[in-house]
Coordinates of C-alpha atoms in Angstrom, one line a residue:
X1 CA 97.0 138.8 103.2
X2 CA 94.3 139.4 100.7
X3 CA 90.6 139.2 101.5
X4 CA 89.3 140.6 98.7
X5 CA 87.2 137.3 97.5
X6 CA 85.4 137.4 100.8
X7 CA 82.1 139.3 101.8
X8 CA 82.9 142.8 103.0
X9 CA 82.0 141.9 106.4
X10 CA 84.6 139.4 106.1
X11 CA 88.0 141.7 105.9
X12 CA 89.6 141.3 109.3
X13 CA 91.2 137.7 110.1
X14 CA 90.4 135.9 113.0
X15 CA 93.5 133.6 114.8
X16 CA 92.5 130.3 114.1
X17 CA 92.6 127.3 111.6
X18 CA 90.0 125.1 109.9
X19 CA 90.8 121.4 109.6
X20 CA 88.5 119.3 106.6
X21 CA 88.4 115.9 106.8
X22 CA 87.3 113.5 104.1
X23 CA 84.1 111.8 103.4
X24 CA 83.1 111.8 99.7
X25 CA 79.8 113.3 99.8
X26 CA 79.5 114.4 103.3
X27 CA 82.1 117.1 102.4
X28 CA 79.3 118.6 101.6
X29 CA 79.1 119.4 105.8
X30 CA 82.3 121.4 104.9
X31 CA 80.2 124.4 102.9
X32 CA 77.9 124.1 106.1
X33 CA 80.6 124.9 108.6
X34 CA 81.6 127.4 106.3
X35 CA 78.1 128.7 106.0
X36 CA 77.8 129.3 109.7
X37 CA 81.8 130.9 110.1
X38 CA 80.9 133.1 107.4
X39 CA 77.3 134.3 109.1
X40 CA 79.4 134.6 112.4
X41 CA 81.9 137.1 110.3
X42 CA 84.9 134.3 111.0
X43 CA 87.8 134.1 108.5
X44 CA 90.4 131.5 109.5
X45 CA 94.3 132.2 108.9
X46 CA 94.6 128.9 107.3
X47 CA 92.5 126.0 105.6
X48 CA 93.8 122.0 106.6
X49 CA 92.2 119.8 103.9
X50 CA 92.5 116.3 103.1
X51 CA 90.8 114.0 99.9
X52 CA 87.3 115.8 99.4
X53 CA 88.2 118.3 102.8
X54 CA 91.0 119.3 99.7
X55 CA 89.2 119.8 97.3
X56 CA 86.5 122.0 98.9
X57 CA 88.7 123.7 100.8
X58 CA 90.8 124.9 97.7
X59 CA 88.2 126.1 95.6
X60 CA 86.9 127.9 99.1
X61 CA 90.7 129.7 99.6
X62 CA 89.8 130.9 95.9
X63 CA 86.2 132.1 95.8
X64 CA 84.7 132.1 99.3
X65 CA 81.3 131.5 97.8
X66 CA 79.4 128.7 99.3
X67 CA 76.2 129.0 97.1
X68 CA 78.5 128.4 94.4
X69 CA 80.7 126.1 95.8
X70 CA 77.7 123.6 96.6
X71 CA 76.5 124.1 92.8
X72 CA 79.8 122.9 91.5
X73 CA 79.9 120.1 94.2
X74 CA 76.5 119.0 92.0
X75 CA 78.1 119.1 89.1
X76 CA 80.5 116.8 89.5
X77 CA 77.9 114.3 90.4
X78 CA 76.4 115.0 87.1
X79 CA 78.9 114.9 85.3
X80 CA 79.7 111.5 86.1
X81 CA 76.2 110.3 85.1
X82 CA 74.7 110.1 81.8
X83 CA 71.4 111.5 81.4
X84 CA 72.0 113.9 84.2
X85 CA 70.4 111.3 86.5
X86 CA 71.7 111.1 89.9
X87 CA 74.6 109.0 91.9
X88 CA 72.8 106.3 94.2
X89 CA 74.1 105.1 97.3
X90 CA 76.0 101.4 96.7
X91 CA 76.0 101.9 92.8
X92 CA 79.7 101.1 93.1
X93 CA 80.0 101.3 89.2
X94 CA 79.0 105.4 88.7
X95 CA 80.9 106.2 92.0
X96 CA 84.2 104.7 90.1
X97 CA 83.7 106.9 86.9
X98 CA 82.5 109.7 89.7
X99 CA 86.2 109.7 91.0
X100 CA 88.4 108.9 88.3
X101 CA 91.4 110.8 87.6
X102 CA 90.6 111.9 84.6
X103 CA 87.3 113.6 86.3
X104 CA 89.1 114.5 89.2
X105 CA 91.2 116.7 87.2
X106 CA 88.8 118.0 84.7
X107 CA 86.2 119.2 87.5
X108 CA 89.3 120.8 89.3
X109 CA 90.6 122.8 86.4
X110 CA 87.8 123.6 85.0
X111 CA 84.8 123.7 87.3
X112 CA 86.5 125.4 90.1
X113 CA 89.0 127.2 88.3
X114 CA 92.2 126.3 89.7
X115 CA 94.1 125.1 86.4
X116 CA 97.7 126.5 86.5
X117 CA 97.6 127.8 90.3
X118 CA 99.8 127.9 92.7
X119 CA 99.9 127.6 96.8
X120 CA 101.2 131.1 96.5
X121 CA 98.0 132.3 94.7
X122 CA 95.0 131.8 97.0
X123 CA 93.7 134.1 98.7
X124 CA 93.6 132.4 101.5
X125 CA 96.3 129.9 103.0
X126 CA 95.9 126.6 102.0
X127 CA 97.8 122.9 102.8
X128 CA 96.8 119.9 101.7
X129 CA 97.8 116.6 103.0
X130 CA 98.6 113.2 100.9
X131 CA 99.7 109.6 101.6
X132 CA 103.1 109.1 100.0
X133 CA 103.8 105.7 99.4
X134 CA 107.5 105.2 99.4
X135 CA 108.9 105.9 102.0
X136 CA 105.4 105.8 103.4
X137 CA 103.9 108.7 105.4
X138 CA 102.0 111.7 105.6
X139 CA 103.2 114.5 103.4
X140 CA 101.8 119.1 103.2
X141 CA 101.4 120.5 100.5
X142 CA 101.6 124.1 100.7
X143 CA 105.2 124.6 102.4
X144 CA 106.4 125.6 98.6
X145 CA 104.9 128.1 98.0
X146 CA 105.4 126.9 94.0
X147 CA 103.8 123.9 94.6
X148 CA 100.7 123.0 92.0
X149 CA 97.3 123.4 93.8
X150 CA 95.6 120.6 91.2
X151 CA 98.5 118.3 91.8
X152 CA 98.4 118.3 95.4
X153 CA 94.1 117.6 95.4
X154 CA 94.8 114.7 92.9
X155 CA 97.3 113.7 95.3
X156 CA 94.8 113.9 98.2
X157 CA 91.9 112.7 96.8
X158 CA 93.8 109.2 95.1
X159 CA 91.2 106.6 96.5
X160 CA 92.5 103.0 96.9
X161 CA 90.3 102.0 94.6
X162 CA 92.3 103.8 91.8
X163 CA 95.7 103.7 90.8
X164 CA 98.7 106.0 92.9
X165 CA 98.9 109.5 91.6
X166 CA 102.2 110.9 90.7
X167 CA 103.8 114.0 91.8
X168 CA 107.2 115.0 90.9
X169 CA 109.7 111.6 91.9
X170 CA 106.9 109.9 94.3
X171 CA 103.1 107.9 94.1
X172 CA 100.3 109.5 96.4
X173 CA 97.2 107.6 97.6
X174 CA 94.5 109.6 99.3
X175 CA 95.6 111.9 101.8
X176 CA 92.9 110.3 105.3
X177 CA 95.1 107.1 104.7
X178 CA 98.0 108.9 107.0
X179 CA 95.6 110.7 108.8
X180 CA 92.0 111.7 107.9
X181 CA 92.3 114.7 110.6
X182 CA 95.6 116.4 110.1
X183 CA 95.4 118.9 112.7
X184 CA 99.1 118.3 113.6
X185 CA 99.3 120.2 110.7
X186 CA 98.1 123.2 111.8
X187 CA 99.6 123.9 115.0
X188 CA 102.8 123.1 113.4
X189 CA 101.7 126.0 111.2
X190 CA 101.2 128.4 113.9
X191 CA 97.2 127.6 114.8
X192 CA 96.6 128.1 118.5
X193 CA 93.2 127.6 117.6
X194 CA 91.9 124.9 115.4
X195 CA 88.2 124.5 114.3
X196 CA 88.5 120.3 113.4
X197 CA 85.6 118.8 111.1
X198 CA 85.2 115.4 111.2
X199 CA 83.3 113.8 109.1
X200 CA 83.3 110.1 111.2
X201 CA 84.6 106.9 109.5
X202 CA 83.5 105.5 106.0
X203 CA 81.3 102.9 107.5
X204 CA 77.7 104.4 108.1
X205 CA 75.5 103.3 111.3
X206 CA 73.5 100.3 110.9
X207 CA 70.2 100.1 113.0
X208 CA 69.8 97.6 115.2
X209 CA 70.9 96.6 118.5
X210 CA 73.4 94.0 117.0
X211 CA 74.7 96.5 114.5
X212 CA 74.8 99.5 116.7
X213 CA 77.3 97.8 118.8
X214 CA 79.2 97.2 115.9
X215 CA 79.3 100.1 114.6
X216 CA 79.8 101.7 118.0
X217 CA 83.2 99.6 118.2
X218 CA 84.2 100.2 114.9
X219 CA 83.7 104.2 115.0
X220 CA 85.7 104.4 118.5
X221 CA 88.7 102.2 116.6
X222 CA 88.3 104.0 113.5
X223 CA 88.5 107.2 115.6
X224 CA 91.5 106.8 117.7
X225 CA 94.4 107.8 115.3
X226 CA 92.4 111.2 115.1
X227 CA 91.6 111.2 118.8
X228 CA 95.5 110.6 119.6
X229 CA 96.5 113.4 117.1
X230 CA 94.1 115.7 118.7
X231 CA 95.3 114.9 122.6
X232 CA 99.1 115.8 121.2
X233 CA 98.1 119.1 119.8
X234 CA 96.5 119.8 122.9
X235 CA 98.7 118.3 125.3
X236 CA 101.6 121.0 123.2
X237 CA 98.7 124.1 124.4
X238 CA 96.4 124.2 121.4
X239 CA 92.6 124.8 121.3
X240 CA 91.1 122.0 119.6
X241 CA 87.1 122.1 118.7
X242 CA 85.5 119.6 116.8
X243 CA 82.9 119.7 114.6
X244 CA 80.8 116.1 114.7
X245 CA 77.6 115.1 114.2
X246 CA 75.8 111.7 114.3
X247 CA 73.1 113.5 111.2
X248 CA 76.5 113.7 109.6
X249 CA 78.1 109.8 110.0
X250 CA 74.3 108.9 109.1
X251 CA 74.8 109.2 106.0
X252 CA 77.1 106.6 103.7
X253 CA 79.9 108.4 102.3
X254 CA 78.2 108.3 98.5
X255 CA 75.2 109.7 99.6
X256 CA 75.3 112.5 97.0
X257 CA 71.6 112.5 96.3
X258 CA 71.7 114.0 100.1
X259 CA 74.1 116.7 99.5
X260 CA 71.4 119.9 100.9
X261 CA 71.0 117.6 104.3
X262 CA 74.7 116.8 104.7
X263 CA 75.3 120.6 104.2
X264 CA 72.4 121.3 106.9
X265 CA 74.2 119.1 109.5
X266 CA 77.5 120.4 109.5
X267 CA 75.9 123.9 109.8
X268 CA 74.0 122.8 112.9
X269 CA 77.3 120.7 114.0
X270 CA 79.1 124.1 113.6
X271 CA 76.7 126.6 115.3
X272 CA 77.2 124.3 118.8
X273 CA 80.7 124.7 118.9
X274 CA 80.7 128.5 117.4
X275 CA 80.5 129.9 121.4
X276 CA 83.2 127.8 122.5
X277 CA 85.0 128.8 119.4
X278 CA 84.5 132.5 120.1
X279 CA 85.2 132.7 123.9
X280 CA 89.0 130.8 123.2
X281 CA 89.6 133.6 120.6
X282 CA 88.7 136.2 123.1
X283 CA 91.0 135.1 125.4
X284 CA 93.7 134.9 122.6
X285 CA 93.2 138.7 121.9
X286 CA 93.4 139.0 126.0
X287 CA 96.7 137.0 126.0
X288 CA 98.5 139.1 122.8
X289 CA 97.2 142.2 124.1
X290 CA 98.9 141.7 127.7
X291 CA 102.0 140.4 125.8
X292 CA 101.9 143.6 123.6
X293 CA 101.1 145.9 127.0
X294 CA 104.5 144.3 127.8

């Protein structure tokens, strides 16, 4: 495996995978959590990503950079505006054109680079999960090793709100329709260890005692495809952490005039769970040095 786009303190590889959700602009919690892995010299074996979790993660398998990766991140936003003014919360209209295909795969190509590459070509391991539509289901990209990185982010980041995308014979809609915490998808892979970020459900909290409740209910619902996911993947031996924060959910998902908080938040969220992390990869090391001793 090649680690040569990482820091130097960065070369060895740690056992264990990294899960990102989607979210719109709280994926920008994604370059905190990698902020804080990177401090705590922590490489994953593999990258999980789904809609925005995709797109990050890809460009993250490529460069490793999160200064740069949050710059970009701006850029999209203004890009989509004219004037260079900035995306507000609720303005439905410039968070269409913000997400458009034709945006989509101009900032991928172009902005992060990954025009023309292949699964085969990161650095870093990389899958990316997408709603197929018929016959309906989750579907990885990544398996083929041939497969196109841009396609497969298109594929994953294909809101409802805009027409299927098209990959080979079959139409994609946005990858957290099937699943908007694939961790399956890692253990299947080999994780025995899986670093999970979720970035909550679309819906942000609404103050109030009324609307707390609400809310309450409607993030426990909203929750418990993920929450069943996770108890299989533990219940077949896998470590499970997940990264969560209320700072996170407390922003609305278009929130990209928040993106430096958002990013705070998931580092935060990340440094709580980095001991827990830490002590199950010990004991992993403990376990495949007995079985070695053997």
């Amino acid at each position: 495996m090649n680690f040569n786009h990482f820091p130097p303190m960065l070369k060895s590889p740690n056992r264990f995978s990294v899960v990102l959700s989607g979210g719109l602009a709280r994926g920008a919690a994604h370059l905190g959590v990698w902020r804080a892995l990177s401090e705590g010299q922590l490489v994953p074996e593999r990258v999980v990503g789904v809609s925005i979790g995709a797109m990050i993660g890809a460009y993250l398998c490529k460069e490793g950079s999160r200064g740069e990766a949050l710059g970009i991140l701006r850029e999209l936003v203004a890009q989509a505006l004219h004037n260079e003014t900035k995306v507000k919360e609720g303005n439905f209209w410039d968070t269409w054109r913000l997400i458009s295909l034709e945006r989509r795969r101009a900032f991928i190509e172009e902005a992060l680079g990954l025009r023309g590459l292949t699964f085969s070509q990161l650095p870093l391991p990389l899958y990316i999960t997408a709603t197929r539509l018929v016959p309906p289901g989750r579907v990885v990209f990544g398996d083929q090793p041939t497969d196109s990185v841009v396609e497969a982010i298109l594929a994953s980041t294909a809101v409802p709100s805009h027409p299927p995308v098209r990959v080979g014979k079959h139409y994609y809609l946005d990858g957290g329709i099937s699943g908007n915490l694939p961790v399956k998808e890692a253990v299947e892979r080999g994780g025995r260890v899986v670093l999970a970020v979720n970035l909550g459900p679309p819906m942000r909290r609404v103050s109030g005692p009324l609307g707390d409740t609400l809310w309450r209910f409607y993030r426990t619902v909203s929750r418990l495809p993920s929450l069943w996911e996770v108890h299989r993947c533990k219940a077949r031996g896998a470590k499970v952490f997940q990264v969560s924060s209320a700072a996170i959910e407390s922003h609305g998902i278009f929130a990209f005039d928040r993106l430096d908080t958002i990013e705070e938040a998931g580092y935060k969220a990340t440094q709580r769970v980095l001991p827990a992390l830490r002590k199950a990869l010990g004991r992993l090391d403990e376990d495949h040095s007995s079985t070695a001793a053997l």
